[in-house]
mmCIF file of C-alpha atoms in Angstrom:
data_model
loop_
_atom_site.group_PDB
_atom_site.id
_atom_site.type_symbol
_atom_site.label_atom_id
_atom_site.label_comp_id
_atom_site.label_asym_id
_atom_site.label_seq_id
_atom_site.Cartn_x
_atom_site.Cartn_y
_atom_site.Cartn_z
ATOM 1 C CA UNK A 28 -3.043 0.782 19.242
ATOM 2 C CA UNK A 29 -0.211 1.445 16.382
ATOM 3 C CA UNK A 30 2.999 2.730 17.633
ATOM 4 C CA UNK A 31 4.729 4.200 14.971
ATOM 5 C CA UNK A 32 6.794 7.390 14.844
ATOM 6 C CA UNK A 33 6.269 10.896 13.500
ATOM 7 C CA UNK A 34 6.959 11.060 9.666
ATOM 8 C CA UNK A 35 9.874 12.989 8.930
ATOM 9 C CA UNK A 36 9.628 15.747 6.478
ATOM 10 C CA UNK A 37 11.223 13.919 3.454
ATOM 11 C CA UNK A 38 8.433 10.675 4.261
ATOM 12 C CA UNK A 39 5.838 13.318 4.193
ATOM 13 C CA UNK A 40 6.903 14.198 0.725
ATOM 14 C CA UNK A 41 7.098 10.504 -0.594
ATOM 15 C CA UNK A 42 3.284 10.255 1.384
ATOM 16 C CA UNK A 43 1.833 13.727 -0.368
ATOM 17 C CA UNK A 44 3.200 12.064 -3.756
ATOM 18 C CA UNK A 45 1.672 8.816 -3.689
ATOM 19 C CA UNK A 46 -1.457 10.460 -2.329
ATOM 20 C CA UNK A 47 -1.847 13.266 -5.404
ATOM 21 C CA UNK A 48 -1.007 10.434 -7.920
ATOM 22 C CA UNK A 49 -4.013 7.906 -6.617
ATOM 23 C CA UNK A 50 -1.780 5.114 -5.076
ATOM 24 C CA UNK A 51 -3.441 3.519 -2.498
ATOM 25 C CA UNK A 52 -1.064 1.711 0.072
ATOM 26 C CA UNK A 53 -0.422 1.119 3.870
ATOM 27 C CA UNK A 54 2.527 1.746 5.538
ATOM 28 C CA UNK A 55 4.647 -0.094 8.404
ATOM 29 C CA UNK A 56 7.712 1.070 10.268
ATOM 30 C CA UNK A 57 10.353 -1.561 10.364
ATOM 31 C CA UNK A 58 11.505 -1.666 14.282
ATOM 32 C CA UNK A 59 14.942 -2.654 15.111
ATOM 33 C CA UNK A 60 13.208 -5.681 16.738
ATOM 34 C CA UNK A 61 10.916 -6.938 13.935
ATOM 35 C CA UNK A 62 13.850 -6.864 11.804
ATOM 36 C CA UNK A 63 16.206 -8.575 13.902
ATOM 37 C CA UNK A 64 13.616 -11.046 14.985
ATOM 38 C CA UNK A 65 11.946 -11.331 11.114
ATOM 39 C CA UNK A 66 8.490 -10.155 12.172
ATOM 40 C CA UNK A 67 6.209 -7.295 11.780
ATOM 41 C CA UNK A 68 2.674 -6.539 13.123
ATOM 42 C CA UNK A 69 -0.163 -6.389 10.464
ATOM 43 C CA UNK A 70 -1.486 -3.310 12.181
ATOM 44 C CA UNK A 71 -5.658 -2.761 12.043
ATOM 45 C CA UNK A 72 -4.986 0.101 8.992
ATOM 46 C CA UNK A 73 -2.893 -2.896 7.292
ATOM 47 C CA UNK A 74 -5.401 -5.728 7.907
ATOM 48 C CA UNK A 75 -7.833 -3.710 6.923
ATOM 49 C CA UNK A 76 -6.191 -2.541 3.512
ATOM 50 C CA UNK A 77 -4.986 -6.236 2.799
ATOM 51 C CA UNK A 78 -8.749 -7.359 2.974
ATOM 52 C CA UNK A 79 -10.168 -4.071 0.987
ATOM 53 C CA UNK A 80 -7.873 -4.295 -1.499
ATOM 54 C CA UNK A 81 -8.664 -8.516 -1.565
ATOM 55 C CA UNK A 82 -4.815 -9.215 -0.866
ATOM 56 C CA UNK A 83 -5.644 -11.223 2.607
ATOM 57 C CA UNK A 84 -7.960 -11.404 5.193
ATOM 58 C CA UNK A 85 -6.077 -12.207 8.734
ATOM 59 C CA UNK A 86 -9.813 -12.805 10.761
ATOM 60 C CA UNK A 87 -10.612 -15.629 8.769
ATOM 61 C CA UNK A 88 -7.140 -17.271 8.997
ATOM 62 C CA UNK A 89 -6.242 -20.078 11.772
ATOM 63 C CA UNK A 90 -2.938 -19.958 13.667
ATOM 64 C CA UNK A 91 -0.096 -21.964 13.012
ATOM 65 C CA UNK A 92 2.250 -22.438 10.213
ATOM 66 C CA UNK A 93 0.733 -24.641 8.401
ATOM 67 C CA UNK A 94 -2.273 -22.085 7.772
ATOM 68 C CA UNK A 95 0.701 -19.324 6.649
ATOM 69 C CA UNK A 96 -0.243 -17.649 3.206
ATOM 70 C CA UNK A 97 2.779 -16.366 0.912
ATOM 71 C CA UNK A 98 2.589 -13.562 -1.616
ATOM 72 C CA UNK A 99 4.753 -12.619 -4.438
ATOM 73 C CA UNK A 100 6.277 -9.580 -2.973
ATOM 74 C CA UNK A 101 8.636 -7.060 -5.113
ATOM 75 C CA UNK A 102 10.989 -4.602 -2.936
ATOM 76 C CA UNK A 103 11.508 -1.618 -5.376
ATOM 77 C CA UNK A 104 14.386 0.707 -5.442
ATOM 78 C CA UNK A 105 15.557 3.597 -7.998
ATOM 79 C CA UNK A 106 18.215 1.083 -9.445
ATOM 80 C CA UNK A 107 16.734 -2.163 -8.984
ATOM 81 C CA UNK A 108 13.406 -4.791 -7.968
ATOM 82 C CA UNK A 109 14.119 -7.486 -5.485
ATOM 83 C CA UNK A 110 11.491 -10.247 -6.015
ATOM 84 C CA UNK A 111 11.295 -11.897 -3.110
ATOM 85 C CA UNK A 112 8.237 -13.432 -0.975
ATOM 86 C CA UNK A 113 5.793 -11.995 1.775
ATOM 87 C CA UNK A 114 4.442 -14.745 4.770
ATOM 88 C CA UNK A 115 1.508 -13.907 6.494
ATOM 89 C CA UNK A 116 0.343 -15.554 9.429
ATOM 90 C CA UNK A 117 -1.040 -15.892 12.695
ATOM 91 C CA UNK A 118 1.318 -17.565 15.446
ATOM 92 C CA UNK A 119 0.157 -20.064 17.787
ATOM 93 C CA UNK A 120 1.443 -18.020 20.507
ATOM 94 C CA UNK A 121 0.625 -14.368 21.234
ATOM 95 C CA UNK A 122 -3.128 -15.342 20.673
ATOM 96 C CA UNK A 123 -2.158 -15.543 17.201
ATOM 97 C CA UNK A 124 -1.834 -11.760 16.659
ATOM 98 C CA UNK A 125 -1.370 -11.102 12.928
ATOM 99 C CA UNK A 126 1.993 -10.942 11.351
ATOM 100 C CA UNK A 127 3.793 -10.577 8.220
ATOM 101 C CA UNK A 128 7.456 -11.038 6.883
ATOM 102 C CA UNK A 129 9.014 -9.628 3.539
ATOM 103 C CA UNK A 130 12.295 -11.886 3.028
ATOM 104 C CA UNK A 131 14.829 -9.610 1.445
ATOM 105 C CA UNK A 132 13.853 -6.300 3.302
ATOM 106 C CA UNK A 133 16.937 -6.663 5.538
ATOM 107 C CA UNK A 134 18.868 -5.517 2.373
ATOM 108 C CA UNK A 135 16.589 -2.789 1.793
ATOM 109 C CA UNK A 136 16.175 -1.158 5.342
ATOM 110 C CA UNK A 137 17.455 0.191 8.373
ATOM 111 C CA UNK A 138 15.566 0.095 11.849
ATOM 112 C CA UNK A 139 12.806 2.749 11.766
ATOM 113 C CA UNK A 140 12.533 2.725 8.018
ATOM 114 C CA UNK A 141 9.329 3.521 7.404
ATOM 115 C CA UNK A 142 7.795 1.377 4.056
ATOM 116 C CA UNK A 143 4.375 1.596 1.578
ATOM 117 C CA UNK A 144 3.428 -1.755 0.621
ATOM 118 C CA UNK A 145 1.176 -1.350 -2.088
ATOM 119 C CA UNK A 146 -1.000 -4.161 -3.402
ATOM 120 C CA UNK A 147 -1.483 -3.582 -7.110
ATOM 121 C CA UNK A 148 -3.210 -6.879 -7.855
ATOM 122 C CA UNK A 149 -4.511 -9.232 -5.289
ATOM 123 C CA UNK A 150 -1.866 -11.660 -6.041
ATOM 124 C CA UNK A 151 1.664 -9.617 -5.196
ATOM 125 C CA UNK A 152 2.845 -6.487 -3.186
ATOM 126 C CA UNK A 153 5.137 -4.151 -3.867
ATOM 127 C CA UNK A 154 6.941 -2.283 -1.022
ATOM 128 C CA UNK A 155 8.801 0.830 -1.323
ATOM 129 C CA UNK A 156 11.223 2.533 1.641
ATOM 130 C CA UNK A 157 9.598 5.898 2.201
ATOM 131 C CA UNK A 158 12.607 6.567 4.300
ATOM 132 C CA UNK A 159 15.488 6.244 1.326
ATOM 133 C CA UNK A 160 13.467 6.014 -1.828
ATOM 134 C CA UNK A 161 13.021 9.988 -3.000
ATOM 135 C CA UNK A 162 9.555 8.933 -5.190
ATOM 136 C CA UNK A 163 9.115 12.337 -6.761
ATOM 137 C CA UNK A 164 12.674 12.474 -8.367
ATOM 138 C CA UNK A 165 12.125 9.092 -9.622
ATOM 139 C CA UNK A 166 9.237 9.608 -11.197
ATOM 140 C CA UNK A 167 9.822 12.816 -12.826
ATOM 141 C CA UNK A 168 12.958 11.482 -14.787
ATOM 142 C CA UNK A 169 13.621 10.680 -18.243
ATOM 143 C CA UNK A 170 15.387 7.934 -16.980
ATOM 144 C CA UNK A 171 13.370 4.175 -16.944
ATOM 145 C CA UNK A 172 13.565 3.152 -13.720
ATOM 146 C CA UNK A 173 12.093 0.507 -11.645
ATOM 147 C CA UNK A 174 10.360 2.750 -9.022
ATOM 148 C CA UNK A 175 9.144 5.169 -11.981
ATOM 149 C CA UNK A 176 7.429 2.155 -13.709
ATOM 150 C CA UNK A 177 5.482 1.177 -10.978
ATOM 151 C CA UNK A 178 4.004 4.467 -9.570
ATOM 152 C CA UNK A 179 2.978 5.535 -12.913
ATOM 153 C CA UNK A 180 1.316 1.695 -13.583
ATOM 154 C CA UNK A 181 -0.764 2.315 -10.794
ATOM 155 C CA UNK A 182 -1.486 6.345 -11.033
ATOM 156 C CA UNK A 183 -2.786 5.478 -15.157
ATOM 157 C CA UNK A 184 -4.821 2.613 -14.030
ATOM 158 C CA UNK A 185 -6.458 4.895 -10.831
ATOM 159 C CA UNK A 186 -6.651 8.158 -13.618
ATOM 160 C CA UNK A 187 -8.631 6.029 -15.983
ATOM 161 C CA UNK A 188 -10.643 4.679 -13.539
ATOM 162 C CA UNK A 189 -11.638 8.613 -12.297
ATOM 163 C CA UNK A 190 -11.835 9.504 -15.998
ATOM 164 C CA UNK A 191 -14.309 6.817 -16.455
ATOM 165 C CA UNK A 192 -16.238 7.513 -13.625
ATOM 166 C CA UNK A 193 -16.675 11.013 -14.389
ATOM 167 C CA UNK A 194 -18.069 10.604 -17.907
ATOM 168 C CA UNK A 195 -20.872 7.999 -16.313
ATOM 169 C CA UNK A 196 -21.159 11.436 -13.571
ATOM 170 C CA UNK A 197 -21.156 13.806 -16.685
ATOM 171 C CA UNK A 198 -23.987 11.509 -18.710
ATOM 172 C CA UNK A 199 -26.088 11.360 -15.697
ATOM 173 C CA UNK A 200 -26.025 14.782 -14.330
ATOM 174 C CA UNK A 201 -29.251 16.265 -16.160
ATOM 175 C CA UNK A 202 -31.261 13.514 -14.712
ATOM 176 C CA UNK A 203 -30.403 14.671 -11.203
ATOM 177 C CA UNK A 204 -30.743 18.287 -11.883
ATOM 178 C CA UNK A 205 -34.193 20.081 -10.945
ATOM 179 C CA UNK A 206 -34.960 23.262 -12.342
ATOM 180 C CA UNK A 207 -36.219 25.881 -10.313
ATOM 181 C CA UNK A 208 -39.377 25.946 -12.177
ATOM 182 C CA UNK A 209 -39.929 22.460 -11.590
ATOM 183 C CA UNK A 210 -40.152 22.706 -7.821
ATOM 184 C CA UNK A 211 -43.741 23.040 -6.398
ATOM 185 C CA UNK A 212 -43.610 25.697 -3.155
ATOM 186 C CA UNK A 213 -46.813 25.480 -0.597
#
């Protein structure tokens, strides 16, 4: 079961962005524990987006340290990117439910933050604090900014994908359509 807390209104707003603008991500809610201790369920909705999305797959992992994987991981703000690393692993104890860590989110959160970690390419995530980060004032700026650069690499690689895929609809469509006249009645 995921515990997690309501979104508040201003998270809701950073969720209905990235939604209209095609970025897919998961979300966690930093705990005051998992950030004191320096862990953090994968939850089923992250596993599962980790493994979609080709990032990680926790069920074929062993336990143990040794069998840890590490991603490049970059913590974006309005003003700046902290490149940092994310472990994920299963613990020998705790019949090795899944975890992660992002080093450097202590300086980027609060307990109950709740985060997007977005996986862009297989190879590196990007996390962004839905709780501080106000995504639809930094993307509709002038103003170059880390966060800005990001969302709208993602939302032009997602529209060009749906752009391509509806010419291929668009080229096809006569072939699916019958004409009335073409339908035999008994």
């Amino acid at each position: 079961m995921i515990h997690m807390r309501p979104f508040n209104s201003f998270e809701k707003k950073n969720i209905e962005y990235l939604v209209n603008h095609n970025i897919p991500f998961t979300q966690v809610q930093i705990t005051a524990t998992g950030l004191k201790k320096a862990i953090l369920d994968a939850t089923a909705p992250m596993r599962a987006y980790f493994k979609e999305n080709n990032v990680h797959d926790y069920a074929i992992q062993q336990k143990g340290q040794e069998n840890k994987v590490s991603k490049p991981t970059f913590i974006h703000t309005r003003s700046k990117v902290i490149k940092t690393t994310t472990s994920l692993y299963r613990p020998e104890t705790k019949d090795g439910d899944p975890r992660l860590w992002i080093y450097g989110l202590k300086e980027a959160t609060e307990a109950n933050d709740i985060h997007a970690i977005i996986a862009f390419s297989p190879n590196e995530l990007h996390v962004v604090n839905l709780s501080k980060e106000d995504i639809r004032c930094c993307c509709e700026t002038d103003v170059v900014n880390p966060l800005r650069d990001l969302i709208l690499s993602i939302s032009d690689v997602a529209d060009t994908i749906s752009r391509e895929l509806l010419g291929k609809l668009m080229k096809y469509r006569n072939e699916w359509i019958i004409a009335p006249a073409d339908i035999f009645f008994t």
